[in-house]
mmCIF file of C-alpha atoms (C1' of nucleotides) in Angstrom:
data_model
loop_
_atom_site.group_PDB
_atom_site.id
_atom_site.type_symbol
_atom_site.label_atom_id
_atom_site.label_comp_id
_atom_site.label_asym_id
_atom_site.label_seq_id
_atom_site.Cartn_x
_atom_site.Cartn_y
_atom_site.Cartn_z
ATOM 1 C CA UNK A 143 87.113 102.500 119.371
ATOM 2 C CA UNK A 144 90.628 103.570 118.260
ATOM 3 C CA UNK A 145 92.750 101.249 117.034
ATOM 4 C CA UNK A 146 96.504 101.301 119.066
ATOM 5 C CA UNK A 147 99.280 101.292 116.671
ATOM 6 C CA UNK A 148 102.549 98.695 117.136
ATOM 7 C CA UNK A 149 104.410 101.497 118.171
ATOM 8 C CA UNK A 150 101.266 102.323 121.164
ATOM 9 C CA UNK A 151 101.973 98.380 122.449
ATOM 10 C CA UNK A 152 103.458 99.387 125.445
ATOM 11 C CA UNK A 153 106.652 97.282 126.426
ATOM 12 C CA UNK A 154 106.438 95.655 122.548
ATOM 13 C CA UNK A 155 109.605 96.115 121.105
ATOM 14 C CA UNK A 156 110.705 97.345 117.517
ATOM 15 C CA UNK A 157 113.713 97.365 115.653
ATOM 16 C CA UNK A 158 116.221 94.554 113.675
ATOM 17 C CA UNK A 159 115.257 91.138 115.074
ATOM 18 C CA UNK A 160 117.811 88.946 116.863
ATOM 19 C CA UNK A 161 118.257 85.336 115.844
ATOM 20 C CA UNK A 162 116.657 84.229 119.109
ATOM 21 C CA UNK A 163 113.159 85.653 117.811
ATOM 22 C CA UNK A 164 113.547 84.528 114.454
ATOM 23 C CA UNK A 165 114.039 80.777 116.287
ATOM 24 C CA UNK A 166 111.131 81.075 118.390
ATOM 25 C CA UNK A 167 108.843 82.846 115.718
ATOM 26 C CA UNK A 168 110.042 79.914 112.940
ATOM 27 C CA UNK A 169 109.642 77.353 115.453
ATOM 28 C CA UNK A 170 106.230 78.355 116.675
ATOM 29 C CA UNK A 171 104.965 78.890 113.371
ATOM 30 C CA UNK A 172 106.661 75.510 112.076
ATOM 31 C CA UNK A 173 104.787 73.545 115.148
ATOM 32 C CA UNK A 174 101.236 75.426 115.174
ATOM 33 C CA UNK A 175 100.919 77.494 111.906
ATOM 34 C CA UNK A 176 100.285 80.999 112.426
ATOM 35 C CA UNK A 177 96.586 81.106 112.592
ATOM 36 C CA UNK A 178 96.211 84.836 114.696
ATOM 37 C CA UNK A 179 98.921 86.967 113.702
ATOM 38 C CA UNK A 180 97.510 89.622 116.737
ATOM 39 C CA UNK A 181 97.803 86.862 119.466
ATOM 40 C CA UNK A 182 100.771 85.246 118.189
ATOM 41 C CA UNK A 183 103.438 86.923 119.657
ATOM 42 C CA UNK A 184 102.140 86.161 123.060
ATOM 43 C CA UNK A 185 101.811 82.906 122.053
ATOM 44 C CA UNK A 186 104.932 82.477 120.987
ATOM 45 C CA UNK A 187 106.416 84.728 124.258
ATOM 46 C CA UNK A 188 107.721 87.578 121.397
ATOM 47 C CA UNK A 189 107.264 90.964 122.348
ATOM 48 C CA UNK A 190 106.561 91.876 119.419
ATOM 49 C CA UNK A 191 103.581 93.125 117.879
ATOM 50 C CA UNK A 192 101.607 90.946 115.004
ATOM 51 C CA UNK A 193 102.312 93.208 112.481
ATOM 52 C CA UNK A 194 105.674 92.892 113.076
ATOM 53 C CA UNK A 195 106.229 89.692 113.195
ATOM 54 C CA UNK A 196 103.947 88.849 110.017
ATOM 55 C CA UNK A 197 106.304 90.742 108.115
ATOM 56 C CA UNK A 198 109.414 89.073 109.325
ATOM 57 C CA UNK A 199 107.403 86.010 108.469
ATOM 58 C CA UNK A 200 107.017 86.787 105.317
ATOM 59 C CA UNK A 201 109.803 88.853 103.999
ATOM 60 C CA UNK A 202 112.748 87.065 105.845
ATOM 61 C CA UNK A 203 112.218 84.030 107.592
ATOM 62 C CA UNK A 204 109.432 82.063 105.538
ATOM 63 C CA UNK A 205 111.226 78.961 103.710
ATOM 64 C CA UNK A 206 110.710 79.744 99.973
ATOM 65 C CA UNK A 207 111.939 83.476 99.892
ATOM 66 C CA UNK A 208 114.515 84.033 97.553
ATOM 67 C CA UNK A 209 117.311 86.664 98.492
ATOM 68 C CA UNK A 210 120.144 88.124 96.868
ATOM 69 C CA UNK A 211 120.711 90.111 93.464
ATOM 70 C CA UNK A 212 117.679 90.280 90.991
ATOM 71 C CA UNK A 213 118.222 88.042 87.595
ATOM 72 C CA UNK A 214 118.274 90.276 84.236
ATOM 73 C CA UNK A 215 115.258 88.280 83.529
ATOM 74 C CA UNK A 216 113.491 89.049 86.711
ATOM 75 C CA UNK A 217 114.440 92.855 86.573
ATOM 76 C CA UNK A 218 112.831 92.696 82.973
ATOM 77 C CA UNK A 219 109.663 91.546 84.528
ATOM 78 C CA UNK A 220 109.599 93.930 86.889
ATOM 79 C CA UNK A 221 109.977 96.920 84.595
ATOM 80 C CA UNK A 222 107.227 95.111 82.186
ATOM 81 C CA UNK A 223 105.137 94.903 84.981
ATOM 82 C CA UNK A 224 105.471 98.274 86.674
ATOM 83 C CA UNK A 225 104.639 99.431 83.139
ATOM 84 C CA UNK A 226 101.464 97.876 83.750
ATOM 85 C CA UNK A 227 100.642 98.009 87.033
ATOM 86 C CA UNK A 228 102.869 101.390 88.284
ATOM 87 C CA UNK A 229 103.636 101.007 92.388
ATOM 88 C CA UNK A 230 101.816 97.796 92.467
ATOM 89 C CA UNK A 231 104.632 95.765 94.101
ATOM 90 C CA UNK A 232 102.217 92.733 96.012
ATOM 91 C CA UNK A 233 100.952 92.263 92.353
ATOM 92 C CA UNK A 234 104.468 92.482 90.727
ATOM 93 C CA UNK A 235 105.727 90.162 93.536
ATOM 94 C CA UNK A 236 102.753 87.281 92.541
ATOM 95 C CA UNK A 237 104.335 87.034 88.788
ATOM 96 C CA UNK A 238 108.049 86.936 90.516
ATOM 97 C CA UNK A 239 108.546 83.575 92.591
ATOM 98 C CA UNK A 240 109.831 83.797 95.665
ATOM 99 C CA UNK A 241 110.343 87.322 95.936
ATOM 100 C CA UNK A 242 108.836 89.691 98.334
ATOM 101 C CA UNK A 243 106.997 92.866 97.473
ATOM 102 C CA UNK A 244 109.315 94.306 100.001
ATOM 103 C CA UNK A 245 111.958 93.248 98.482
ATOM 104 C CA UNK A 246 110.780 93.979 94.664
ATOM 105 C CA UNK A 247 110.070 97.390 96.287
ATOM 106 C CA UNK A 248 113.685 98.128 97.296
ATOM 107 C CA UNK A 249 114.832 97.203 94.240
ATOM 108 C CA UNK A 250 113.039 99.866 92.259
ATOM 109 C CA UNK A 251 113.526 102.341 94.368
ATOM 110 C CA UNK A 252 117.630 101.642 94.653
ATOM 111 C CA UNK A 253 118.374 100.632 91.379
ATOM 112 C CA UNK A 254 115.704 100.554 88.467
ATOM 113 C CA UNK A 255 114.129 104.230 89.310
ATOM 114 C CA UNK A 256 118.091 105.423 89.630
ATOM 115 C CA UNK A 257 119.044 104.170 86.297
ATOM 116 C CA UNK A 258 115.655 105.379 84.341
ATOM 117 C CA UNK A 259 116.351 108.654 86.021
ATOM 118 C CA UNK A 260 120.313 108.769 84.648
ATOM 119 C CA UNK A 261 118.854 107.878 81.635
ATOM 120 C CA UNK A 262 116.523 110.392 81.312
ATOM 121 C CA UNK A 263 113.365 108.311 81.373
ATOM 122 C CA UNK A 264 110.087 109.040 83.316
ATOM 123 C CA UNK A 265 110.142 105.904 86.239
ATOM 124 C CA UNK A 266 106.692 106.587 86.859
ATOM 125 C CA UNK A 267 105.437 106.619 82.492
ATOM 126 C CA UNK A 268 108.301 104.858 81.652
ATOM 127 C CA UNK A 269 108.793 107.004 79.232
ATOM 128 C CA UNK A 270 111.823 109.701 77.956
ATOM 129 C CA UNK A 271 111.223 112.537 80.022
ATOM 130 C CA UNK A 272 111.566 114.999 76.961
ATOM 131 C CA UNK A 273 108.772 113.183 74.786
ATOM 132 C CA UNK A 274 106.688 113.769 77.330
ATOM 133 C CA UNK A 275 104.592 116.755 76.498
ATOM 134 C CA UNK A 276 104.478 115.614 72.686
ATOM 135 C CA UNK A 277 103.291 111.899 73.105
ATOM 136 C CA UNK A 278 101.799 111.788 76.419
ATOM 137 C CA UNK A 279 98.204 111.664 74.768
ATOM 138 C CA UNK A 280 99.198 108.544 72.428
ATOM 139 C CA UNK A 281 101.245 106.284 75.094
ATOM 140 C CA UNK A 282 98.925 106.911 78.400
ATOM 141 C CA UNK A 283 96.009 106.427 76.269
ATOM 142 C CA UNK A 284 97.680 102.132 75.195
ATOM 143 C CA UNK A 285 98.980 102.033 78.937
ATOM 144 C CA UNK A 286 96.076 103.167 80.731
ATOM 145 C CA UNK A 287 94.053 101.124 78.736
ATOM 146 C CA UNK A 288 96.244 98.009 79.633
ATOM 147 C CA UNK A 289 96.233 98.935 83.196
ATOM 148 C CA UNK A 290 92.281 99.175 83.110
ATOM 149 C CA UNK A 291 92.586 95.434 82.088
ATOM 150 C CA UNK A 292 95.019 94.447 84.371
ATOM 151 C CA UNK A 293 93.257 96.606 87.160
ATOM 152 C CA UNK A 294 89.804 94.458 86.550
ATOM 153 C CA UNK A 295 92.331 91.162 86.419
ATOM 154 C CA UNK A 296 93.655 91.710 89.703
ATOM 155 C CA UNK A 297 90.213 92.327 90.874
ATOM 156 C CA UNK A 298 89.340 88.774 90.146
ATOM 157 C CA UNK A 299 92.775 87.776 91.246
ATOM 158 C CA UNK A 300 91.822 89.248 94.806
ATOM 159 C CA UNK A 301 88.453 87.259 94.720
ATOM 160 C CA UNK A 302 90.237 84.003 93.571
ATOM 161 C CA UNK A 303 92.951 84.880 96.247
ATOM 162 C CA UNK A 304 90.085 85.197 99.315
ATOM 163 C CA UNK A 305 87.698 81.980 98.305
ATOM 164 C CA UNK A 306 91.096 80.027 98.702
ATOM 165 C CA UNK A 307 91.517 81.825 101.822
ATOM 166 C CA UNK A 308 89.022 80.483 102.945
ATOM 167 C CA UNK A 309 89.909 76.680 101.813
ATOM 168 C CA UNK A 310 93.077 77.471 103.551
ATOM 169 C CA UNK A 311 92.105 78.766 106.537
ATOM 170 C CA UNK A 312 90.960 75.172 107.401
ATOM 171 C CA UNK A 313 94.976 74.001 106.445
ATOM 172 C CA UNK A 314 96.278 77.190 108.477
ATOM 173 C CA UNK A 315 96.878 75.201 112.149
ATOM 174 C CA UNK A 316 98.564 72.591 109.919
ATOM 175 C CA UNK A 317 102.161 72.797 110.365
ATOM 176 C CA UNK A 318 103.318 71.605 107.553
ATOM 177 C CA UNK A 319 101.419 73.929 105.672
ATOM 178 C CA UNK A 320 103.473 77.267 105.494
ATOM 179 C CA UNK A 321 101.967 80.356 105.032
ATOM 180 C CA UNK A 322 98.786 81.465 103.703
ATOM 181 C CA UNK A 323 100.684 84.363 102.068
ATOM 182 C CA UNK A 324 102.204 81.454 100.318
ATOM 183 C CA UNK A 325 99.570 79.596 99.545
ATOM 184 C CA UNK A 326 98.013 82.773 98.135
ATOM 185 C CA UNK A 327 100.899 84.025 95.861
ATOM 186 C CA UNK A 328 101.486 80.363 94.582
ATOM 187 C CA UNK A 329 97.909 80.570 93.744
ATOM 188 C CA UNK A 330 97.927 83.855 92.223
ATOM 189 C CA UNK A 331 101.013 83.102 90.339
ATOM 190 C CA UNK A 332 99.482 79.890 88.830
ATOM 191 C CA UNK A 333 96.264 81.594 87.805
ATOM 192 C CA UNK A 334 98.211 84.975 86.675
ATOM 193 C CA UNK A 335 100.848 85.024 84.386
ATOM 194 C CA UNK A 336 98.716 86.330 81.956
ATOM 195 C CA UNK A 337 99.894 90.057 82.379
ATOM 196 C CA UNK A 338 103.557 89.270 81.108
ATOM 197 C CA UNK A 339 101.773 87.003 78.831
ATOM 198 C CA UNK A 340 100.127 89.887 77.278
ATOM 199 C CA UNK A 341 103.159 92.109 77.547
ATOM 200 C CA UNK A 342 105.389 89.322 75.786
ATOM 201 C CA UNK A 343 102.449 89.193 72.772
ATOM 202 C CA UNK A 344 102.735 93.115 72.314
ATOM 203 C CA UNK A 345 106.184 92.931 72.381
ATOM 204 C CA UNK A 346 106.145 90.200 69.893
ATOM 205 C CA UNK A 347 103.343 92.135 67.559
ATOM 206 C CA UNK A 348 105.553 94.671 67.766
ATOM 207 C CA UNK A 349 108.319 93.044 66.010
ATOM 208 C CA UNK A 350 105.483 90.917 63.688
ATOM 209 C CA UNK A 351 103.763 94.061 62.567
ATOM 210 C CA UNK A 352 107.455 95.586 61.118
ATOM 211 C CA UNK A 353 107.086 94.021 57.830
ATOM 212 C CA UNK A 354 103.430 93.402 57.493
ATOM 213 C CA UNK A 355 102.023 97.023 59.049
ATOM 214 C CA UNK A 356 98.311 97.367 58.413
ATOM 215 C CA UNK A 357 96.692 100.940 59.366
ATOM 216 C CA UNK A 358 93.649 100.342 60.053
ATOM 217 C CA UNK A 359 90.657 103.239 61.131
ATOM 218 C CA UNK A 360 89.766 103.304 64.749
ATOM 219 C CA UNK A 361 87.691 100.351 65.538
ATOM 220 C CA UNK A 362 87.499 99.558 68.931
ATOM 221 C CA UNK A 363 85.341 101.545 71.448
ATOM 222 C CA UNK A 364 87.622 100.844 74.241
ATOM 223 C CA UNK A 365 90.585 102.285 72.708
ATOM 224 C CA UNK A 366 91.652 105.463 72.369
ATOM 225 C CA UNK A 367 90.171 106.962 69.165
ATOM 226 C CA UNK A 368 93.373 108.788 68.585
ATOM 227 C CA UNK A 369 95.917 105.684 68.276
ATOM 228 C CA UNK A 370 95.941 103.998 65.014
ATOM 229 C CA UNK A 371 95.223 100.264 65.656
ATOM 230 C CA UNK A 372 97.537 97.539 64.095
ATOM 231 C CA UNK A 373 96.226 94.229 63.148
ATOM 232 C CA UNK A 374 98.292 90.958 62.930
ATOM 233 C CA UNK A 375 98.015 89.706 59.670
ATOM 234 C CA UNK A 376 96.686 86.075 60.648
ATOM 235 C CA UNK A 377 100.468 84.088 60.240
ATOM 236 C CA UNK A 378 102.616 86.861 61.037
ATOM 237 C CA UNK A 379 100.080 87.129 64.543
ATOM 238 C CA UNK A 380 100.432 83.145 65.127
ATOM 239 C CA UNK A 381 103.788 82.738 64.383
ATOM 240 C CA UNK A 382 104.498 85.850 66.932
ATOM 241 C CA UNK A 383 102.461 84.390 69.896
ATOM 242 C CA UNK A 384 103.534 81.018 69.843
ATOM 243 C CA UNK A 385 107.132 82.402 69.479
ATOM 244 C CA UNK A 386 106.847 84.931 72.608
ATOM 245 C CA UNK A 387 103.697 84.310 74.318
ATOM 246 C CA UNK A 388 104.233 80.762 75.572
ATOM 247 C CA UNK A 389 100.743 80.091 73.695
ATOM 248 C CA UNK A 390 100.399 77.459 71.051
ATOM 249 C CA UNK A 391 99.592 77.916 68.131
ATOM 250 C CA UNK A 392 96.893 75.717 68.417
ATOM 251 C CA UNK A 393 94.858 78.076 71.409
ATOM 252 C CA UNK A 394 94.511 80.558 69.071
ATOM 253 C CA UNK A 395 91.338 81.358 67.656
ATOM 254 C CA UNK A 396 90.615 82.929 64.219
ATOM 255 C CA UNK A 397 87.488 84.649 64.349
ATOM 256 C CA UNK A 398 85.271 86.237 61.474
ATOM 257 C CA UNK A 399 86.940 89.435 61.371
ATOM 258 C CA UNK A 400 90.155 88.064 60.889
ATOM 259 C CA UNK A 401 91.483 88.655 64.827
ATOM 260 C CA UNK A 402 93.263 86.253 67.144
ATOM 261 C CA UNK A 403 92.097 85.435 70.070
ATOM 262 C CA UNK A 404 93.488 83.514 72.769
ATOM 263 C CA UNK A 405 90.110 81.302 74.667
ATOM 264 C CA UNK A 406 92.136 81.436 77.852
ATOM 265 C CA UNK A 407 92.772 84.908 77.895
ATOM 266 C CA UNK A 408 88.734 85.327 76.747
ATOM 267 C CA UNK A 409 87.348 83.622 79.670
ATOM 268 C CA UNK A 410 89.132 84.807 82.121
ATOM 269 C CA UNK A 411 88.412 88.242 81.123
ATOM 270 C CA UNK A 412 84.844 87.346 80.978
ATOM 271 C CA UNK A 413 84.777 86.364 84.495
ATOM 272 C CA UNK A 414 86.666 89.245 85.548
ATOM 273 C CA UNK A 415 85.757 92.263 83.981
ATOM 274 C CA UNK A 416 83.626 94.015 81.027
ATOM 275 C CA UNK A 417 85.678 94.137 77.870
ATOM 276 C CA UNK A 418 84.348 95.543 74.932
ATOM 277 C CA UNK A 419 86.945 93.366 72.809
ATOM 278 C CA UNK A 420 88.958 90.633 73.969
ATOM 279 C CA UNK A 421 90.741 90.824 71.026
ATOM 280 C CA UNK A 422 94.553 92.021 70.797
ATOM 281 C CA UNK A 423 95.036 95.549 68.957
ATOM 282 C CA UNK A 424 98.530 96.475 69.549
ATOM 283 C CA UNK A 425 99.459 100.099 68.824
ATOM 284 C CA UNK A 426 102.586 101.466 67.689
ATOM 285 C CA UNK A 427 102.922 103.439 70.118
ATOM 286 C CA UNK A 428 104.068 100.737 72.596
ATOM 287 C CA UNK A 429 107.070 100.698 70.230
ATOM 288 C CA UNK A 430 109.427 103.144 71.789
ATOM 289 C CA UNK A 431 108.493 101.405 75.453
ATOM 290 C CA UNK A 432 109.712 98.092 74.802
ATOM 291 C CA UNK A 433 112.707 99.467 73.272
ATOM 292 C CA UNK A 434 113.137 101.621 76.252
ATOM 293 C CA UNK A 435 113.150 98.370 78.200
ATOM 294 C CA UNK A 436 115.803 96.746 76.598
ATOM 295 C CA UNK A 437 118.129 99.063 76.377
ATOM 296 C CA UNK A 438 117.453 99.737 80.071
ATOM 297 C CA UNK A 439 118.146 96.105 81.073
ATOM 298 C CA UNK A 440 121.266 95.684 79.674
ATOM 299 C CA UNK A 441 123.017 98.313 80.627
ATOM 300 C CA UNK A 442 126.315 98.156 82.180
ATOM 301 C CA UNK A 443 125.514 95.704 85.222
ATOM 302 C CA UNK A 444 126.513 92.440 86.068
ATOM 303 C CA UNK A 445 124.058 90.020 86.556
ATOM 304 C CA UNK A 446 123.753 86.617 88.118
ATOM 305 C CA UNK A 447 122.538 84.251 85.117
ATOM 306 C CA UNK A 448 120.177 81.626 86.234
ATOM 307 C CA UNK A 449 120.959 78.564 85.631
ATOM 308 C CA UNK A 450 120.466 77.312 82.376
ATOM 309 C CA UNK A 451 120.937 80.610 81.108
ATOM 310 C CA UNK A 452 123.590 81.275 78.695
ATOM 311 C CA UNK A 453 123.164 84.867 77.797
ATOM 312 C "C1'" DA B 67 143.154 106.233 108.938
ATOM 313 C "C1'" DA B 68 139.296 109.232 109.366
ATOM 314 C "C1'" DC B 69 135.481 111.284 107.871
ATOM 315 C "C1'" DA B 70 131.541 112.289 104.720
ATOM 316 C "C1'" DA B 71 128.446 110.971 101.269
ATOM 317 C "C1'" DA B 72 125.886 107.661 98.967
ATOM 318 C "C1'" DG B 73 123.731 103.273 98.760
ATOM 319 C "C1'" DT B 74 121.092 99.450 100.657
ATOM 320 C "C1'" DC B 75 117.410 97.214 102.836
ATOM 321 C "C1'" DA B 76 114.817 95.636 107.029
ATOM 322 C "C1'" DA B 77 111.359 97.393 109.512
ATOM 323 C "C1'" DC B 78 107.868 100.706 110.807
ATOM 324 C "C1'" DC B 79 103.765 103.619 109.980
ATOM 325 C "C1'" DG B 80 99.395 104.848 108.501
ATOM 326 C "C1'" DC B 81 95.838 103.908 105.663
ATOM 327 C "C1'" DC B 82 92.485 100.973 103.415
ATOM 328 C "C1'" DA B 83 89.529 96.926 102.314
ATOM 329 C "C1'" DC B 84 87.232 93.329 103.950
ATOM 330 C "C1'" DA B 85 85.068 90.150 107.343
ATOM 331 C "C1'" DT B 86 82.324 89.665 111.189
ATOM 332 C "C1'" DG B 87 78.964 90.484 114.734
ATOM 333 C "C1'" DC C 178 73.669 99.697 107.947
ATOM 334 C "C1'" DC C 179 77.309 100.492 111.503
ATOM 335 C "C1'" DA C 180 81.301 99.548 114.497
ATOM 336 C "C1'" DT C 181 85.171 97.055 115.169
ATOM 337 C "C1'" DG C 182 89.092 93.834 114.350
ATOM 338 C "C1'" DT C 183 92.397 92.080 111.245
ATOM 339 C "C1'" DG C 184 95.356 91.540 107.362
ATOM 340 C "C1'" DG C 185 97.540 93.624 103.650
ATOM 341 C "C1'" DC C 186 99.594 97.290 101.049
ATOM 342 C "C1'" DG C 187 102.620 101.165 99.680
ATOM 343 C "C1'" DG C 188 105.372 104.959 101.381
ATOM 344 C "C1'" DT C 189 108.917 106.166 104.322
ATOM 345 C "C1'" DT C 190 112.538 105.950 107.733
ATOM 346 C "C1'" DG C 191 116.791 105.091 109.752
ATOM 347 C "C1'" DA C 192 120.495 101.893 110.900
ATOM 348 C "C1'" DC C 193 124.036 99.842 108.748
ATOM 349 C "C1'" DT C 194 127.424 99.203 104.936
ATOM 350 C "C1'" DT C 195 130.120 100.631 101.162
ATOM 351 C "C1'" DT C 196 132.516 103.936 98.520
ATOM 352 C "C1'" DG C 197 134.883 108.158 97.746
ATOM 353 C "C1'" DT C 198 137.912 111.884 99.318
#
DNA sequence: AACAAAGTCAACCGCCACATG
DNA sequence: CCATGTGGCGGTTGACTTTGT
């Protein structure tokens, strides 16, 4: 049977919502939950269609969604992460609190994708348009194999995400309780930060392996047998992570071949995907990225600080 | 002041994955 | 397995606002 479209809901209507159907949609959702989002409307005497009003739910009118400009620290982590992840926004939005894919979405498109673009810098590879015949081979070959972790990650993310579904679905008629969406990003956020994690330790092995580079053959079957691997000498790899990484010294695991690892990291891999090395190899060819970022972020804009912030 | 162009962003559309019967 | 319903996602649109001439 075919499916009917919002727009085939005869009599439904589209467009900007008026105050009047934000009040009834927050107040029907504050008193019963949301539960259906296909029967709600006509629950709630909206004509509107559920798809409709789910998103208003959750891009506008649910209570923690933060609005206004972007913080220079939340634009970084969104570049970091589109690195990773490339058009990925619902996964981009679960490491950014209280914003909306939507919303994170926008943003690219109107500002970040803009300035990469003035700048002469790939938005989709993130890298200098002009470098990238010469080093495509060397860069995709770090990236994609970062997205292949983060790609099995999220995987696991979306099974975590649907057994709580499933716990919440028993808290969804409870009307203090939300959103599910909301239950499910806090959820993801609190299990996931281990993306920007990562990206924070190469950026940080970046800066540890400058005085202490160590060339080592190819090593690792995973990687691409064309990109010379770094190792972290041992202090120089501590000293980095528990600088950047917002990992103690203390998780970090020496083992026999002289590699870090990070047990947190480890078993959540394990659970989620087939790695042939949990261990971090950072190539110098992320280099010229992270530079890329920075000089990106700061450029000529005004941003609102958070608070605390005294850059 | 009037108009055009550019920028912004809320909302829609179509597709897909998953759950369920 | 298959058919169907539902929620979720990313791409796109278009109304509205701001900026430039």
């Amino acid at each position: 049977m075919a499916r009917s479209a919002c727009s085939e809901n005869m009599g439904l209507k589209k467009g900007p919502w008026t105050p009047d159907e934000d009040q009834k949609l927050l107040a029907y959702i504050e008193e019963r939950g949301f539960g259906n989002w296909r029967t709600l409307p006509e629950k709630a005497g909206l004509q509107r269609c559920g798809k409709s009003c789910r998103l208003r739910w959750i891009n506008y009118l649910r209570p923690d969604v933060k609005r206004g400009k972007f913080s220079l620290q939340e634009e970084q982590t969104i570049i970091q992460l589109h690195a990773f992840l490339g058009n990925r926004w619902s996964a981009i939005a679960a490491h950014l609190p209280k914003r909306t894919d939507n919303e994170i979405k926008n943003y690219w498109n109107t500002h970040i994708k803009k300035r990469f673009t003035k700048m002469g810098i790939d938005p989709t590879t993130h890298k200098p348009k002009s470098n990238l015949l010469s080093s495509s081979g060397r860069n995709t070959g770090t990236l994609s194999h970062m997205a292949q972790w983060e790609r099995a990650r999220l995987e696991a993310e979306t099974r975590l995400v649907r057994e709580s579904k499933k716990l919440l679905s028993t808290q969804n008629n409870n009307p203090g309780f939300s959103s599910r969406s909301e239950a499910s990003a806090t959820s993801t956020r609190s299990q996931c930060l281990d993306v920007l994690k990562a990206w924070q330790m190469v950026v940080s092995g970046m800066f540890a392996i400058s005085t202490n580079k160590v060339l080592e053959p190819p090593s690792s079957s995973s990687l691409d047998n064309s990109i010379p691997i770094i190792e972290l000498p041992p202090a120089a790899a501590a000293s980095s992570f528990a600088c950047f990484g917002g990992i103690a010294q203390d998780d970090l695991i020496l083992d026999d071949r002289s590699n870090y690892h990070v047990p947190e990291l480890d078993e959540r891999f394990d659970n989620s995907m087939t790695l042939h090395d949990t261990t971090f190899h950072w190539t110098a060819a992320t280099g010229n990225i992270v530079q890329n970022f920075s000089d990106i972020s700061v450029h000529d804009f005004d941003y609102p600080m958070e608070e605390g912030n005294t850059n």
